[in-house]
Amino acid sequence: MDSRRAESFSDGVFAVAITILVFNLLPVGAGTVSSRQLTNALSTAWPQYAAYAVSFLTIGIMWLNHHTMLAHVSRVYRPLLALNLFLLMGIVAIPFPTALVAEHLTGKFQAGGPVAAVVYGLVMIAISVGYSGMWLYLESHRDRLGASARMRSARAASIRFSAGLAGYVAATLLAAFVSAAAALTLYGVIAVYYLFDQLPDATGADAGTADAGTPGAHASGAGAGPAGQG
Amino acid sequence: MDSRRAESFSDGVFAVAITILVFNLLPVGAGTVSSRQLTNALSTAWPQYAAYAVSFLTIGIMWLNHHTMLAHVSRVYRPLLALNLFLLMGIVAIPFPTALVAEHLTGKFQAGGPVAAVVYGLVMIAISVGYSGMWLYLESHRDRLGASARMRSARAASIRFSAGLAGYVAATLLAAFVSAAAALTLYGVIAVYYLFDQLPDATGADAGTADAGTPGAHASGAGAGPAGQG
Amino acid sequence: MDSRRAESFSDGVFAVAITILVFNLLPVGAGTVSSRQLTNALSTAWPQYAAYAVSFLTIGIMWLNHHTMLAHVSRVYRPLLALNLFLLMGIVAIPFPTALVAEHLTGKFQAGGPVAAVVYGLVMIAISVGYSGMWLYLESHRDRLGASARMRSARAASIRFSAGLAGYVAATLLAAFVSAAAALTLYGVIAVYYLFDQLPDATGADAGTADAGTPGAHASGAGAGPAGQG
Amino acid sequence: MDSRRAESFSDGVFAVAITILVFNLLPVGAGTVSSRQLTNALSTAWPQYAAYAVSFLTIGIMWLNHHTMLAHVSRVYRPLLALNLFLLMGIVAIPFPTALVAEHLTGKFQAGGPVAAVVYGLVMIAISVGYSGMWLYLESHRDRLGASARMRSARAASIRFSAGLAGYVAATLLAAFVSAAAALTLYGVIAVYYLFDQLPDATGADAGTADAGTPGAHASGAGAGPAGQG
């Protein structure tokens, strides 16, 4: 199968999963009568907004990394598609621990906060393991999958992925033994970190972009911020 | 990353966000026994239809502008993708203030109307700021992003965007000090205004449309209405 | 804007709208204790299955016709995109009257059936008018939109569209004065009729399918059923 | 119509259907006060996780097979699109029996388990019949649809499809006469089996992948696992 087909299906799954996070926000403010009550309901619901933002960025980063990873190959086969399906199964589940954390971070269900944040962490750890597995598979089958030469820098990527995994393990321990709010903060920090860091780019392997201009000169400049332009 | 990939993911997010607005309509009429009761329930639910229509047009226009903006570039990098993710986070949240406004515009929860309409406005202001930021980023990195020559007209676009921002600020003040219904009306007017106005077109930069016929002659005619045809 | 971009966004909206119809089925069987109770709940819920099937086919046919229509043009402009947005606003709303009909066709809320089926019909009529409007717009701007020569057969299509509109008007009257079940049946018959009928094909204009084989010989054979193969 | 258009719409439907399975998980843990209660609620909810995983893999495999099937053709016509729509109607319905099974496998609604698992099986049987029908249609119209030469191996595929159908019939009987949990296990086993088995590949017919490298050498190697690489 052409790898673009698998990417397109995965993109759709990511897009739906990230969008239904909004259902975490919807119940806020239902059944309030006065203006003051609604303002109160909206301001005490900050765990919902925080959980929404953290999970939104997390799924967004996962989409970016998923794309970066698949951009290295031009063909996919059943074993890779199966790995991809298990990975997506974890990503689609994210709204579930997000809702748990949103509900249990404050208020009368607060006692469940640590358990909720641990479940959140376990889902993230499972997804990280899935990514590492898929990355290792790609690396060890690079010829057959029509992988790009740039994938040589994959070792560095693996290390960075392991760092992400370690971060999620740390946040899960934080949830279990310290505080759910601290854990959620760390989940957010990991997402923002990965937003600006990145896997090795595969622009040269990105078939079909005949109009890509001068890939050689610019392709590896992704790390440069706005200040990088003279 | 090829900019088309980012567009395709964003398109998916826009499509899901605009479609789940229908959940604002669904509870209407549940649990009514007689034909007259159902008719009453359906006609007193007009704030739900109004909020649905305004948010639908708003997300639709945002999709159009998002596409017009990204059509100017052929490559995207992490900082732009991060900006895009923050923008989408605002757009995906739109069903939330929509539900708030729909519930609080009339009926027994009416007292919360101004607060609901202010929250709606704040989300719109945040999204407008996100668009302006992304547009400024595109303008200041136009070489590196492979931007089209037409982007020179971007200054005019920035001004028009600021106008949109000003409109949302005005509507939010209207919500806070005058009436939620007046504010919702203004939100709708802004959406309809942007539906017929538009950003500078990038048809010439729209790589891949080899079959585009005579782009030179027609490309800039987008502002002409049906009457523009002899 | 390239017409494919607009199609792709519209496809996403159609795909989400058709899929969330399943939420009409979900509440069935909740809270039943015995095996017999569940069987009863599932079999008395047939209006939900019927409404699901009719609306699924209806949205599916609308997707087909939408694609057939846009395949005639290669460029789209703001007025057409605005018309398209209004059309999608009607299509996205379909799960709402579907839920109304499913809930009111039988059981203790049965008295609301005619009202529910009339609302269903009004949404269908609005969508039919939207299609006719878009088709007329396409016809009168065929040069500017890069339309295909095949669009000359559009007059026949307009007539067939009017037939659909007449069918929905008839079904709505049936709902108001005879029975909701009869109206739902007619809505289903219209969908099945359009499933096998079709608009003039634009295969020749379908740019980008360089691999289309022998379009000349086969392109207009779309109306032939399985028996059409020797 | 170009077959890629139909694939893209179907992909969207599959992506949404697979993602909304997460709504089966969401109610877990709502309204629990203590940490222990939440842990209990989460661990007794295993039927929800099991039903989620089985249905996720099932829809994922169905997407793979759907793509493999449509990759054989380059043009689609109304009868095939109609068959495809009926197939999608079954697939979109999957979250419904999934929710039934999740709710009735254990706990106080347990008595309904067999009925729920039978309904699950009936939906799967309907979908299998739909696939077989579509496959037979493709086989008997292979010239008109621009089918690839590889489709000659279709007979083997039909046999394998019948095996899947037989598996679903067996699982449904198991649900009716033995146990709902045993049936759910068998549904899962069938999904995992198809995950590694596959239909005849149509890589050679996959128009547009000019960059596919050496399709001849690798195209039929999809069955080889990771160990297949020297």
mmCIF file of C-alpha atoms in Angstrom, chain A residues 7-8 11 14-15 18-19 22-23 25-26 28-33 35 38-39 42 52 56-57 60 63-65 67 194-195 197-198 206 209 211-212 218 221-222 224 226 229, chain B residues 1-2 5-6 8-9 12-13 16-17 20 23 74-75 77-79 81-82 85-86 88-89 92-93 95-96 99-100 103-104 108-109 111-112 115-116 119 137 140-141 144 207:
data_model
loop_
_atom_site.group_PDB
_atom_site.id
_atom_site.type_symbol
_atom_site.label_atom_id
_atom_site.label_comp_id
_atom_site.label_asym_id
_atom_site.label_seq_id
_atom_site.Cartn_x
_atom_site.Cartn_y
_atom_site.Cartn_z
ATOM 1 C CA GLU A 7 -1.199 8.693 6.390
ATOM 2 C CA SER A 8 -4.446 10.107 5.091
ATOM 3 C CA ASP A 11 -4.733 12.084 9.673
ATOM 4 C CA PHE A 14 -6.063 12.362 14.567
ATOM 5 C CA ALA A 15 -8.338 15.178 13.367
ATOM 6 C CA ILE A 18 -8.381 16.128 18.652
ATOM 7 C CA THR A 19 -11.731 17.731 17.871
ATOM 8 C CA VAL A 22 -14.253 19.792 23.033
ATOM 9 C CA PHE A 23 -16.871 17.504 24.571
ATOM 10 C CA LEU A 25 -15.866 21.542 27.826
ATOM 11 C CA LEU A 26 -19.518 21.259 26.898
ATOM 12 C CA VAL A 28 -19.800 23.494 31.877
ATOM 13 C CA GLY A 29 -22.454 25.977 32.868
ATOM 14 C CA ALA A 30 -25.474 23.793 32.139
ATOM 15 C CA GLY A 31 -28.343 24.445 34.474
ATOM 16 C CA THR A 32 -27.092 27.689 36.012
ATOM 17 C CA VAL A 33 -29.733 30.302 36.645
ATOM 18 C CA SER A 35 -25.278 35.481 35.815
ATOM 19 C CA LEU A 38 -22.608 30.966 35.424
ATOM 20 C CA THR A 39 -19.477 33.041 36.017
ATOM 21 C CA LEU A 42 -17.080 28.832 34.268
ATOM 22 C CA TYR A 52 -8.395 20.267 27.095
ATOM 23 C CA PHE A 56 -4.985 19.113 22.458
ATOM 24 C CA LEU A 57 -1.299 19.971 22.291
ATOM 25 C CA GLY A 60 -1.244 17.760 17.923
ATOM 26 C CA TRP A 63 0.188 14.023 14.759
ATOM 27 C CA LEU A 64 3.327 15.961 13.816
ATOM 28 C CA ASN A 65 5.605 13.143 14.904
ATOM 29 C CA HIS A 67 3.666 12.416 9.981
ATOM 30 C CA TYR A 194 8.011 18.370 21.745
ATOM 31 C CA LEU A 195 6.196 21.170 19.936
ATOM 32 C CA ASP A 197 11.799 19.970 19.274
ATOM 33 C CA GLN A 198 11.452 17.543 16.391
ATOM 34 C CA ASP A 206 8.474 13.798 0.551
ATOM 35 C CA THR A 209 6.312 18.127 -3.892
ATOM 36 C CA ASP A 211 7.269 22.573 -6.444
ATOM 37 C CA ALA A 212 9.324 22.485 -3.270
ATOM 38 C CA HIS A 218 16.159 25.163 3.692
ATOM 39 C CA GLY A 221 16.286 24.665 9.087
ATOM 40 C CA ALA A 222 13.174 23.604 10.948
ATOM 41 C CA ALA A 224 15.336 27.896 13.662
ATOM 42 C CA PRO A 226 11.546 33.519 13.766
ATOM 43 C CA GLN A 229 15.509 35.071 9.216
ATOM 44 C CA MET B 1 6.874 19.523 5.787
ATOM 45 C CA ASP B 2 4.845 20.068 2.655
ATOM 46 C CA ARG B 5 -0.159 17.965 4.588
ATOM 47 C CA ALA B 6 -0.763 20.599 7.261
ATOM 48 C CA SER B 8 -5.236 18.533 4.963
ATOM 49 C CA PHE B 9 -5.034 17.890 8.714
ATOM 50 C CA GLY B 12 -10.181 17.631 8.843
ATOM 51 C CA VAL B 13 -10.260 19.504 12.127
ATOM 52 C CA VAL B 16 -15.299 17.912 12.381
ATOM 53 C CA ALA B 17 -15.619 21.110 14.412
ATOM 54 C CA ILE B 20 -20.422 18.736 15.728
ATOM 55 C CA PHE B 23 -25.161 18.616 18.808
ATOM 56 C CA SER B 74 4.607 25.829 -0.109
ATOM 57 C CA ARG B 75 6.584 24.694 2.931
ATOM 58 C CA TYR B 77 8.109 24.488 9.642
ATOM 59 C CA ARG B 78 7.680 23.789 13.305
ATOM 60 C CA PRO B 79 7.066 27.386 14.475
ATOM 61 C CA LEU B 81 2.839 24.393 12.769
ATOM 62 C CA ALA B 82 2.859 25.351 16.447
ATOM 63 C CA LEU B 85 -2.037 24.236 16.451
ATOM 64 C CA PHE B 86 -2.847 27.091 18.833
ATOM 65 C CA LEU B 88 -6.983 25.190 15.800
ATOM 66 C CA MET B 89 -7.266 24.888 19.586
ATOM 67 C CA VAL B 92 -12.199 23.463 18.027
ATOM 68 C CA ALA B 93 -13.417 25.207 21.185
ATOM 69 C CA PRO B 95 -18.916 24.580 19.993
ATOM 70 C CA PHE B 96 -18.430 25.330 23.699
ATOM 71 C CA ALA B 99 -23.685 25.866 23.477
ATOM 72 C CA LEU B 100 -23.411 28.443 26.264
ATOM 73 C CA GLU B 103 -28.696 27.791 26.393
ATOM 74 C CA HIS B 104 -28.643 31.232 27.974
ATOM 75 C CA LYS B 108 -35.130 30.302 32.506
ATOM 76 C CA PHE B 109 -31.335 30.512 32.178
ATOM 77 C CA ALA B 111 -29.810 35.772 33.226
ATOM 78 C CA GLY B 112 -26.553 34.135 32.094
ATOM 79 C CA VAL B 115 -21.805 36.183 30.414
ATOM 80 C CA ALA B 116 -22.293 33.500 27.722
ATOM 81 C CA VAL B 119 -17.277 34.145 26.574
ATOM 82 C CA TYR B 137 4.646 35.267 10.823
ATOM 83 C CA SER B 140 8.042 38.098 7.908
ATOM 84 C CA HIS B 141 9.200 34.658 6.706
ATOM 85 C CA ARG B 144 11.858 30.798 3.618
ATOM 86 C CA ALA B 207 0.971 24.395 -7.017
#
